PDB file of C-alpha atoms in Angstrom:
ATOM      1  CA  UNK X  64       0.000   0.000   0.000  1.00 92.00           C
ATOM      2  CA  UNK X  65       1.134   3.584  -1.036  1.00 96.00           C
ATOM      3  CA  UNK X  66       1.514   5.739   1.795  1.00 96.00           C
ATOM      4  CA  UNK X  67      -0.368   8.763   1.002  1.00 96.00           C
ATOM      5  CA  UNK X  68       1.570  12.044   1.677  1.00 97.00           C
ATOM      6  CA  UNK X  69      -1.251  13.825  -0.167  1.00 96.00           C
ATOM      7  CA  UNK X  70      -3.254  13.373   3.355  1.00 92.00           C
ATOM      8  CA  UNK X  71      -0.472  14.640   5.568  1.00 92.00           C
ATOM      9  CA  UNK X  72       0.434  17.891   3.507  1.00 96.00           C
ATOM     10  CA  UNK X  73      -1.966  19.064   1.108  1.00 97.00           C
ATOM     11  CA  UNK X  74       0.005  21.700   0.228  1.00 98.00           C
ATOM     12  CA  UNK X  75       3.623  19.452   0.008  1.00 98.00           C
ATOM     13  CA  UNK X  76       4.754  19.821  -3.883  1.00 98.00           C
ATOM     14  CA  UNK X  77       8.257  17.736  -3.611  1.00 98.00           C
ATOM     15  CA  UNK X  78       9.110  15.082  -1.945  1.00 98.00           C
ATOM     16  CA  UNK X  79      11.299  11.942  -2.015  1.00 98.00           C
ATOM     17  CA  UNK X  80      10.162   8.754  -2.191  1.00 98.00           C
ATOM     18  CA  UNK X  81      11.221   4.930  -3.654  1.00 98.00           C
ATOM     19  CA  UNK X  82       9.723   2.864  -6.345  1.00 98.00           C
ATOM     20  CA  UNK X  83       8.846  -0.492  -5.280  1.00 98.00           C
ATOM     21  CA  UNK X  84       6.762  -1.972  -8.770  1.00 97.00           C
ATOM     22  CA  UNK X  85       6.357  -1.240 -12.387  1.00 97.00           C
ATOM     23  CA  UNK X  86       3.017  -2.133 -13.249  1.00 96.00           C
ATOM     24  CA  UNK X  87       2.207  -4.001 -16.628  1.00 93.00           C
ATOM     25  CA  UNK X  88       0.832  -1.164 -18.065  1.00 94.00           C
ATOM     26  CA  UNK X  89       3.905   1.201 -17.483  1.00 95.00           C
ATOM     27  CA  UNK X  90       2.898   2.803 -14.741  1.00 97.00           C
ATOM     28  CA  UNK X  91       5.620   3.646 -11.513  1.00 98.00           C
ATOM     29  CA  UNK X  92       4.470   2.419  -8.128  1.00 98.00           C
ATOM     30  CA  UNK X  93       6.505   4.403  -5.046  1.00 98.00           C
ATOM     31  CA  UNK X  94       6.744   3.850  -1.188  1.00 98.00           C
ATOM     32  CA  UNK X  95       5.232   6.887  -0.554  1.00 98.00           C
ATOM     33  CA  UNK X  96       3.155   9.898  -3.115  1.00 98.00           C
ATOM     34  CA  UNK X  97       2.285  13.255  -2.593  1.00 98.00           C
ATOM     35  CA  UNK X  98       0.318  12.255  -5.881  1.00 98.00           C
ATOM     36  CA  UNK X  99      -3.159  12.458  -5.635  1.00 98.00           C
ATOM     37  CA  UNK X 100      -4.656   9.336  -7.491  1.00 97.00           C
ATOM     38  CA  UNK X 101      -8.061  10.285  -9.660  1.00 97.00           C
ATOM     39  CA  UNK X 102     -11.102   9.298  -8.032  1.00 93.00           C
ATOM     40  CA  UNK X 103     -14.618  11.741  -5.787  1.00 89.00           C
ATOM     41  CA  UNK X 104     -14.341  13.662  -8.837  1.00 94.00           C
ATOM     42  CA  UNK X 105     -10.927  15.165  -8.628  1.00 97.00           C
ATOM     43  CA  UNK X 106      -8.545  14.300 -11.411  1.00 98.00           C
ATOM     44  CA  UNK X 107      -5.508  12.659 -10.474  1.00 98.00           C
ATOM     45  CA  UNK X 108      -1.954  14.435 -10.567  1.00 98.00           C
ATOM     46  CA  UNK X 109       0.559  15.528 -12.744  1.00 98.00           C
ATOM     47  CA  UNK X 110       4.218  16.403 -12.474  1.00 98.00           C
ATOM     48  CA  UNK X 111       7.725  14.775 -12.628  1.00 98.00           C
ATOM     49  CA  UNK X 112       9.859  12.303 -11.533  1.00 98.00           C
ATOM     50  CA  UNK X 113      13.814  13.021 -10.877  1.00 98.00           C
ATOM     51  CA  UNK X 114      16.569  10.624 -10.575  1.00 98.00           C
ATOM     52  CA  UNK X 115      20.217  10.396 -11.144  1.00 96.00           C
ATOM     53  CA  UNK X 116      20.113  13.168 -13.848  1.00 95.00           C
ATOM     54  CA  UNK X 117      16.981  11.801 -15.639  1.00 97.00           C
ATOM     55  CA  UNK X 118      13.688  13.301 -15.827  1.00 97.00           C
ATOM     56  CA  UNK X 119      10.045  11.804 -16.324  1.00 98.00           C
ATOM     57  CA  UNK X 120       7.272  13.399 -16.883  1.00 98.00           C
ATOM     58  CA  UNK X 121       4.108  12.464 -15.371  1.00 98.00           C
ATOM     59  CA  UNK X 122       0.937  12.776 -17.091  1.00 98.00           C
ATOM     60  CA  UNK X 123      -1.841  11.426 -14.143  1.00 98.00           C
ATOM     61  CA  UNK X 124      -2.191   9.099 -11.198  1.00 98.00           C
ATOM     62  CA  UNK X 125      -4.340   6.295 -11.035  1.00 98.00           C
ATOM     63  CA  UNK X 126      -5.574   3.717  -8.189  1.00 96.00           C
ATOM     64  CA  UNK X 127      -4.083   0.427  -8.395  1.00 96.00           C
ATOM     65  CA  UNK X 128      -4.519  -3.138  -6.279  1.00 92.00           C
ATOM     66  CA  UNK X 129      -4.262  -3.179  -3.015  1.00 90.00           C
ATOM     67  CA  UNK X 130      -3.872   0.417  -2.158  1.00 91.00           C
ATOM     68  CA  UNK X 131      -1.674   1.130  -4.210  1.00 96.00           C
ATOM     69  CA  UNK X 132      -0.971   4.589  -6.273  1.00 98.00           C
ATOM     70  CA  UNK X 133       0.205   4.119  -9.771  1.00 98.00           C
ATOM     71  CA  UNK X 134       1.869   7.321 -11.718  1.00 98.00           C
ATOM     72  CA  UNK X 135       1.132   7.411 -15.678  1.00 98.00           C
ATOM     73  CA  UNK X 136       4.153   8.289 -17.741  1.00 98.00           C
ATOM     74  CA  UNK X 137       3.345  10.993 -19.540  1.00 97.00           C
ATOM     75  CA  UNK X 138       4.980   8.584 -22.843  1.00 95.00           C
ATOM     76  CA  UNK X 139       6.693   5.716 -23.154  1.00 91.00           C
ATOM     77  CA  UNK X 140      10.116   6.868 -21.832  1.00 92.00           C
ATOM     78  CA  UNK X 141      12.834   4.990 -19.789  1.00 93.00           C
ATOM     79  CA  UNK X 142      11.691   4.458 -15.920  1.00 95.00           C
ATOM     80  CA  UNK X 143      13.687   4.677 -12.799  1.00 97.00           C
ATOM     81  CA  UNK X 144      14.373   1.153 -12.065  1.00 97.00           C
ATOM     82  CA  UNK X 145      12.648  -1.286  -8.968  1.00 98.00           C
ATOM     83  CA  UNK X 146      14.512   0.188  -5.489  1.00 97.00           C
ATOM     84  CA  UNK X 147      15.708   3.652  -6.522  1.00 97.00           C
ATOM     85  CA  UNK X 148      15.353   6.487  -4.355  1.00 98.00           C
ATOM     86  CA  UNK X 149      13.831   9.727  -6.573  1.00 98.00           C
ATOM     87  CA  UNK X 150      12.277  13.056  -6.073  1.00 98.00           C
ATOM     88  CA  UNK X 151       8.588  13.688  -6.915  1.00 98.00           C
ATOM     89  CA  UNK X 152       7.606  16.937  -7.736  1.00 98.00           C
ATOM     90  CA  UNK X 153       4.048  18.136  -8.762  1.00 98.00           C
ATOM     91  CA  UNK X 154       2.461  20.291 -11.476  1.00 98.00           C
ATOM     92  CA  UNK X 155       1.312  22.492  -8.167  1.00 98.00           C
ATOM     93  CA  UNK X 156      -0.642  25.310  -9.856  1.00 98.00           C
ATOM     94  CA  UNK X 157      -2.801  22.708 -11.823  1.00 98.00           C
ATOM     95  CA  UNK X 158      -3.492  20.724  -8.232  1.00 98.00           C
ATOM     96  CA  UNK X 159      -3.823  23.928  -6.383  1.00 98.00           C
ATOM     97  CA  UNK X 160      -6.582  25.349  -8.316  1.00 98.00           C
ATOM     98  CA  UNK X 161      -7.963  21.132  -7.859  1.00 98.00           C
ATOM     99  CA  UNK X 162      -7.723  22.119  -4.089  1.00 98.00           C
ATOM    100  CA  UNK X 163      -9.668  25.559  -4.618  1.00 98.00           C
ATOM    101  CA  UNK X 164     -12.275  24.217  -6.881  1.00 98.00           C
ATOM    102  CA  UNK X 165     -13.240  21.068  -5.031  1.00 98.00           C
ATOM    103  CA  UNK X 166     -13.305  23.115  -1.527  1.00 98.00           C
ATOM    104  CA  UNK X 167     -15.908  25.966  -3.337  1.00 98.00           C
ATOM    105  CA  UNK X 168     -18.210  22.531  -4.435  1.00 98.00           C
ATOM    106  CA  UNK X 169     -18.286  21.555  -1.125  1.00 97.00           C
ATOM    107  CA  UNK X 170     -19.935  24.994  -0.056  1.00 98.00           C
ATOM    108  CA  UNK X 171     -21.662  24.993  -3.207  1.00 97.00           C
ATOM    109  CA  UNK X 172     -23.705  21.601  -1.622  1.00 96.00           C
ATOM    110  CA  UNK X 173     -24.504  23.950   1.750  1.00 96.00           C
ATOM    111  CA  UNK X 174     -26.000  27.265  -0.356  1.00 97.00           C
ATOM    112  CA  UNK X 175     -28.035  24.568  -2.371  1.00 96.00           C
ATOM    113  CA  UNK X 176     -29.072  22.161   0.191  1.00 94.00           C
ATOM    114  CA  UNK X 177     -30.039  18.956  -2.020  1.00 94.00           C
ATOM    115  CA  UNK X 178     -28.312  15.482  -2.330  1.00 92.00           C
ATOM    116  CA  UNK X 179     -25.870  15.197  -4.815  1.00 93.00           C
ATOM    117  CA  UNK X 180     -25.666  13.143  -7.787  1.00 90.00           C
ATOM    118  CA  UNK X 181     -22.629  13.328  -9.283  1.00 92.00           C
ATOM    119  CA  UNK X 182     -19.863  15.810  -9.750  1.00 95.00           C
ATOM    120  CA  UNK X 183     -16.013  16.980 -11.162  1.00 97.00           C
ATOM    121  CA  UNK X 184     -13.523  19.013 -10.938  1.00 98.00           C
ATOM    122  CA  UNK X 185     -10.878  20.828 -12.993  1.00 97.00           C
ATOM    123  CA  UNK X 186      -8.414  23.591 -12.715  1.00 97.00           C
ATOM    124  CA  UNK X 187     -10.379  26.325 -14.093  1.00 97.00           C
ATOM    125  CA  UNK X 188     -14.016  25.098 -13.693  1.00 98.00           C
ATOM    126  CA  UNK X 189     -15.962  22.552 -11.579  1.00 98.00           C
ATOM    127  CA  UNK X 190     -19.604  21.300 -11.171  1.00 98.00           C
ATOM    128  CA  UNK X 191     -22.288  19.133  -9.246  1.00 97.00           C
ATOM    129  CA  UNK X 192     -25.547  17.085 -10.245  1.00 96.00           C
ATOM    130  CA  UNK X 193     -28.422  18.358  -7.749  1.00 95.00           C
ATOM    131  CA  UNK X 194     -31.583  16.265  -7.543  1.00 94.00           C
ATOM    132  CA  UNK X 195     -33.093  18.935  -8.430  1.00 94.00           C
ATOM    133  CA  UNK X 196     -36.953  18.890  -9.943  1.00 90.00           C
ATOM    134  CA  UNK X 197     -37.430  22.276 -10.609  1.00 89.00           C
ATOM    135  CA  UNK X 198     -35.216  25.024 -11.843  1.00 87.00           C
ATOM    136  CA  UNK X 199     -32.942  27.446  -9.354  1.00 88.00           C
ATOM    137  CA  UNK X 200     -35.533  30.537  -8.752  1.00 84.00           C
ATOM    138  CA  UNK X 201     -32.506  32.970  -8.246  1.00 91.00           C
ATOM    139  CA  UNK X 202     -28.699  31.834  -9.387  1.00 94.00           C
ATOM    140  CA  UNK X 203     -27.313  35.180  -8.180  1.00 95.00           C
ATOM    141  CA  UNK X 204     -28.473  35.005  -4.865  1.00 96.00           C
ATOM    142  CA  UNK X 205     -26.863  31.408  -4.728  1.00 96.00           C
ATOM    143  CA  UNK X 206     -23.360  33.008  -6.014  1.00 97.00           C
ATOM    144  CA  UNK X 207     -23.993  35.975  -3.782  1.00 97.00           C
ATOM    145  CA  UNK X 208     -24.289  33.630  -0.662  1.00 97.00           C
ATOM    146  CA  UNK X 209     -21.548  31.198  -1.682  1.00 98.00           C
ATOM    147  CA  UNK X 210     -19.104  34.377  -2.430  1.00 98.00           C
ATOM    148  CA  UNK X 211     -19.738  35.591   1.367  1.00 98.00           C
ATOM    149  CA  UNK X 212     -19.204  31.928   2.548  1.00 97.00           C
ATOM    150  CA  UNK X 213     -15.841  31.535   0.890  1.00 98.00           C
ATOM    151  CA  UNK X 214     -15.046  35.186   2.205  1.00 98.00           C
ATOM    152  CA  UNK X 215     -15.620  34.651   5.682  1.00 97.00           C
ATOM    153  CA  UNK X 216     -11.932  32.409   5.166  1.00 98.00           C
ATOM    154  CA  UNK X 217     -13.184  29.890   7.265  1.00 98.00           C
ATOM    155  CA  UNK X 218     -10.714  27.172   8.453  1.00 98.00           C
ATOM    156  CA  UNK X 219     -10.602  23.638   6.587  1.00 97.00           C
ATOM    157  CA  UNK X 220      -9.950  20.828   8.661  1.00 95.00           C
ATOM    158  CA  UNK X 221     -10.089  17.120   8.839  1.00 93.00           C
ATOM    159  CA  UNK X 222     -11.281  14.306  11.074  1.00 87.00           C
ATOM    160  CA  UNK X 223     -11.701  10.901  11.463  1.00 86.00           C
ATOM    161  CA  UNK X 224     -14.654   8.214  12.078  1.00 79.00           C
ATOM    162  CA  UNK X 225     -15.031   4.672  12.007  1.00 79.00           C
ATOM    163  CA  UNK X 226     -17.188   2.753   9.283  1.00 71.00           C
ATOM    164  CA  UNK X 227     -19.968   2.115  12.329  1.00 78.00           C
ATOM    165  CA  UNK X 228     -20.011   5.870  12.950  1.00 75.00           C
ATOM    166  CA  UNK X 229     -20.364   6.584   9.045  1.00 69.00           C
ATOM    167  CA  UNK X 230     -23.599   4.110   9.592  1.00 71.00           C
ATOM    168  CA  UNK X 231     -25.372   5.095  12.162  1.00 73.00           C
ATOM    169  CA  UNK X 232     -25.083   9.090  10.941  1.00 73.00           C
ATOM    170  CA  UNK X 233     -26.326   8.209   7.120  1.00 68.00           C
ATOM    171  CA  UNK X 234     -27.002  12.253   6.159  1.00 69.00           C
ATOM    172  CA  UNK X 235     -23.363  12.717   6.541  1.00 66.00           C
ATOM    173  CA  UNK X 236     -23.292  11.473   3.047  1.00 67.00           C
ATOM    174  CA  UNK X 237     -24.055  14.303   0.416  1.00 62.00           C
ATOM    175  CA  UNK X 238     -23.568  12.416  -2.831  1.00 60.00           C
ATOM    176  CA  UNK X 239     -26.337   9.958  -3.970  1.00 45.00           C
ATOM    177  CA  UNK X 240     -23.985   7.770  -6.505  1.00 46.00           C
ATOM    178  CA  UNK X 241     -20.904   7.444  -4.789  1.00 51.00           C
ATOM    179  CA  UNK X 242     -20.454   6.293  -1.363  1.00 53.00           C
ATOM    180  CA  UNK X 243     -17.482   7.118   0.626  1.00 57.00           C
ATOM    181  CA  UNK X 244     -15.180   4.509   0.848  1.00 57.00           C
ATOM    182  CA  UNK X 245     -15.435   2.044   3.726  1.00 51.00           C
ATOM    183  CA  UNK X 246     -13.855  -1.212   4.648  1.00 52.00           C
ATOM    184  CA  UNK X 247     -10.540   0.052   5.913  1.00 62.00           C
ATOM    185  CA  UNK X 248     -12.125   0.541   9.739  1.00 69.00           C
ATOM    186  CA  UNK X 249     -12.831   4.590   9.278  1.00 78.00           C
ATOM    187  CA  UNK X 250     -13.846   7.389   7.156  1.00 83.00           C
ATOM    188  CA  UNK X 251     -11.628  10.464   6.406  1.00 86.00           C
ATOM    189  CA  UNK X 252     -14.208  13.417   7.260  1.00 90.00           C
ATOM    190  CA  UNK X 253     -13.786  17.497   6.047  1.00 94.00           C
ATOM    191  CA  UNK X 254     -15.089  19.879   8.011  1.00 95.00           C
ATOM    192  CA  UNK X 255     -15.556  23.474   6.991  1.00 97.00           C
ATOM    193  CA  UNK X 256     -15.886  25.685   9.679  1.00 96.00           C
ATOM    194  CA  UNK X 257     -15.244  25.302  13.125  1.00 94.00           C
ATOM    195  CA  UNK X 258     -17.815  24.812  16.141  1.00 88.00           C
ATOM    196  CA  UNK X 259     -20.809  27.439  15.557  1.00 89.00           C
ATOM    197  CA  UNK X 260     -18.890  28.484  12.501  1.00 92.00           C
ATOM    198  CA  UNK X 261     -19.144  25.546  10.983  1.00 94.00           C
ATOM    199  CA  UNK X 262     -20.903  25.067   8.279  1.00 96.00           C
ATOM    200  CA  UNK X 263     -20.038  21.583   6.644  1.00 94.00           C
ATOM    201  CA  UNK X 264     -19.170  18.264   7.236  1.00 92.00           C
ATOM    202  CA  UNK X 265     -18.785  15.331   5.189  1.00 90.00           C
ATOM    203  CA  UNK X 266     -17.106  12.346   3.874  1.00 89.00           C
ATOM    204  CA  UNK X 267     -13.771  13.145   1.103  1.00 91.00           C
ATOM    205  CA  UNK X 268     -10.953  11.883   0.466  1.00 91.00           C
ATOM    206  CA  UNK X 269      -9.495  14.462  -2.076  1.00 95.00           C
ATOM    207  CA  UNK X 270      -7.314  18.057  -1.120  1.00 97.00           C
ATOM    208  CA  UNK X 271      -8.547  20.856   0.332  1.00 98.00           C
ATOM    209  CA  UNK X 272      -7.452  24.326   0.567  1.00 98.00           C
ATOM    210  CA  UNK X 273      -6.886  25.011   4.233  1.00 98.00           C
ATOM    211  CA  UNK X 274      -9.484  27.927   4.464  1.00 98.00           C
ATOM    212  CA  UNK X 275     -12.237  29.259   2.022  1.00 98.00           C
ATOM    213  CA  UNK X 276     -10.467  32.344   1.557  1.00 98.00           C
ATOM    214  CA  UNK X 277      -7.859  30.729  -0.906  1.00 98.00           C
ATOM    215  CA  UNK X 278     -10.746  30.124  -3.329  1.00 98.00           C
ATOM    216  CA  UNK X 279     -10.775  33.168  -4.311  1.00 98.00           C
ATOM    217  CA  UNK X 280     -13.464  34.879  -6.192  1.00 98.00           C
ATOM    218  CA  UNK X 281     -15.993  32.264  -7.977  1.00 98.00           C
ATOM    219  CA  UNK X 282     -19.120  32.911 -10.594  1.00 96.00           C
ATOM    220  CA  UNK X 283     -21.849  30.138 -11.626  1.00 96.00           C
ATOM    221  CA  UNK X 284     -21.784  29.327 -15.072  1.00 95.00           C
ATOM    222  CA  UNK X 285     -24.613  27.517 -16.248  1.00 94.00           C
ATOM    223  CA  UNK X 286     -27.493  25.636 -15.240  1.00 94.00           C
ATOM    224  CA  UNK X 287     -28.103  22.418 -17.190  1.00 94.00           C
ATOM    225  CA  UNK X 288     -31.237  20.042 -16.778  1.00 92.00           C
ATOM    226  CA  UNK X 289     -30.034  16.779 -17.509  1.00 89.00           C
ATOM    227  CA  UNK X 290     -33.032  14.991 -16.641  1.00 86.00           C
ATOM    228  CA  UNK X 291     -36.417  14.919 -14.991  1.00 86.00           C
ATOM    229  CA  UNK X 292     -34.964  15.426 -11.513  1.00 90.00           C
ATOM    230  CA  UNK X 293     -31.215  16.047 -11.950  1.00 93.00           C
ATOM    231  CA  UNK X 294     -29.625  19.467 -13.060  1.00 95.00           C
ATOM    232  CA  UNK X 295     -25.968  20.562 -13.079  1.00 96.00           C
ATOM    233  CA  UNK X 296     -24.885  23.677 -11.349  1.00 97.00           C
ATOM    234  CA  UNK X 297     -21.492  24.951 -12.823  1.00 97.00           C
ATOM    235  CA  UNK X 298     -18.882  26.873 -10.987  1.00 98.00           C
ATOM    236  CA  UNK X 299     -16.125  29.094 -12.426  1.00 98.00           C
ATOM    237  CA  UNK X 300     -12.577  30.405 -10.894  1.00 98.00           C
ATOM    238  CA  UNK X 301     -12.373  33.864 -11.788  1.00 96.00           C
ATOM    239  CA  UNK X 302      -8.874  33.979 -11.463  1.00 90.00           C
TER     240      UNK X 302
END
């Protein structure tokens, strides 16, 4: 299993680590990744590998068996061999605006209180399915209310709670089609906000800005119906 340094140090954009498999389809497997691995949404990393005077370019990061993170060569290229000892360094303004993004979707789920069906997230735009049956009656007071939340710079934290706690408090969970992970004995938990401040909690296992404030000024794009019940809210980094 791939320790995640991801979870330790959002914000971490070198590191060293050593690579312990190749996988059959070319990917690099290391001891430890501040690489996030694609999956809630968030697309998985870019960046580079360094080693010995040789350079690799990494094109994404993928889950593989048993816990494992696999990095994607950006092409076929020479790899640094089973047991050496590199330095990983990320593409950090593409995951940094990941980290701003996915933190204003989370408050974009408290201004429009309905359970989610799906969602993504990229570095310039993001969006979420709403179960949503009738049209939003006023899309600028949304953006005017989710622009105060993310100015009030409230703190980003996380917690943990086991897989019977995730249970017994079901409306934790947000999204309607995918469930938080569980299996492992707990559930990684972000909070936004902290005691009467706070004003979200839920299940995530991507990066997070450490306070709203770092999002930075947003703006909804458009409102799509995609179905009887399901519409999809867009949301736009302004800079």
């Amino acid at each position: 299993m791939t320790d995640m340094l991801f979870r330790e140090d959002a914000y971490a954009r070198e590191a060293t680590g050593k690579v312990v498999a190749h996988t059959a389809e070319g990917g690099i497997v290391l001891d430890a990744t501040i690489f996030y691995a694609q999956g809630g949404g968030q697309p998985g990393d870019s960046g580079a590998l360094h080693w010995d005077g040789n350079m690799l370019e990494i094109a994404t990061t993928v889950k593989g068996e048993e816990g494992q993170i696999v990095l994607v060569p950006a092409e076929p290229a020479p790899m640094p061999p089973i047991g050496c000892e590199l330095r990983q360094s990320l593409d950090w303004e593409r995951r940094y605006r990941h980290m701003r993004v996915h933190t204003a979707l989370h408050l974009l789920s408290v201004v429009i209180p309905l359970p989610v069906s799906g969602g993504s997230i990229g570095a310039e735009k993001g969006r979420l399915d709403f179960d949503m049956p009738e049209a939003l009656e006023d899309k600028e007071a949304i953006t005017v209310a989710l622009q105060e939340l993310i100015d009030r710079d409230l703190p980003v934290s996380e917690s943990w709670i086991t897989d019977e706690e995730l249970a017994a408090n079901p409306g934790l969970v947000k999204t309607m089609s995918v469930m938080p992970p569980t299996g492992q004995g707990r559930v990684r938990l972000v909070r936004i906000g902290t005691d009467s401040d706070q004003v979200d909690l839920q299940p995530c296992g991507g990066t997070h800005v450490a306070s709203t404030g770092e999002i930075g000024k947003i703006r909804l794009g458009k409102v799509e119906k995609k179905g009887a019940r399901n519409r999809r809210v867009n949301l736009h980094l302004e800079a």
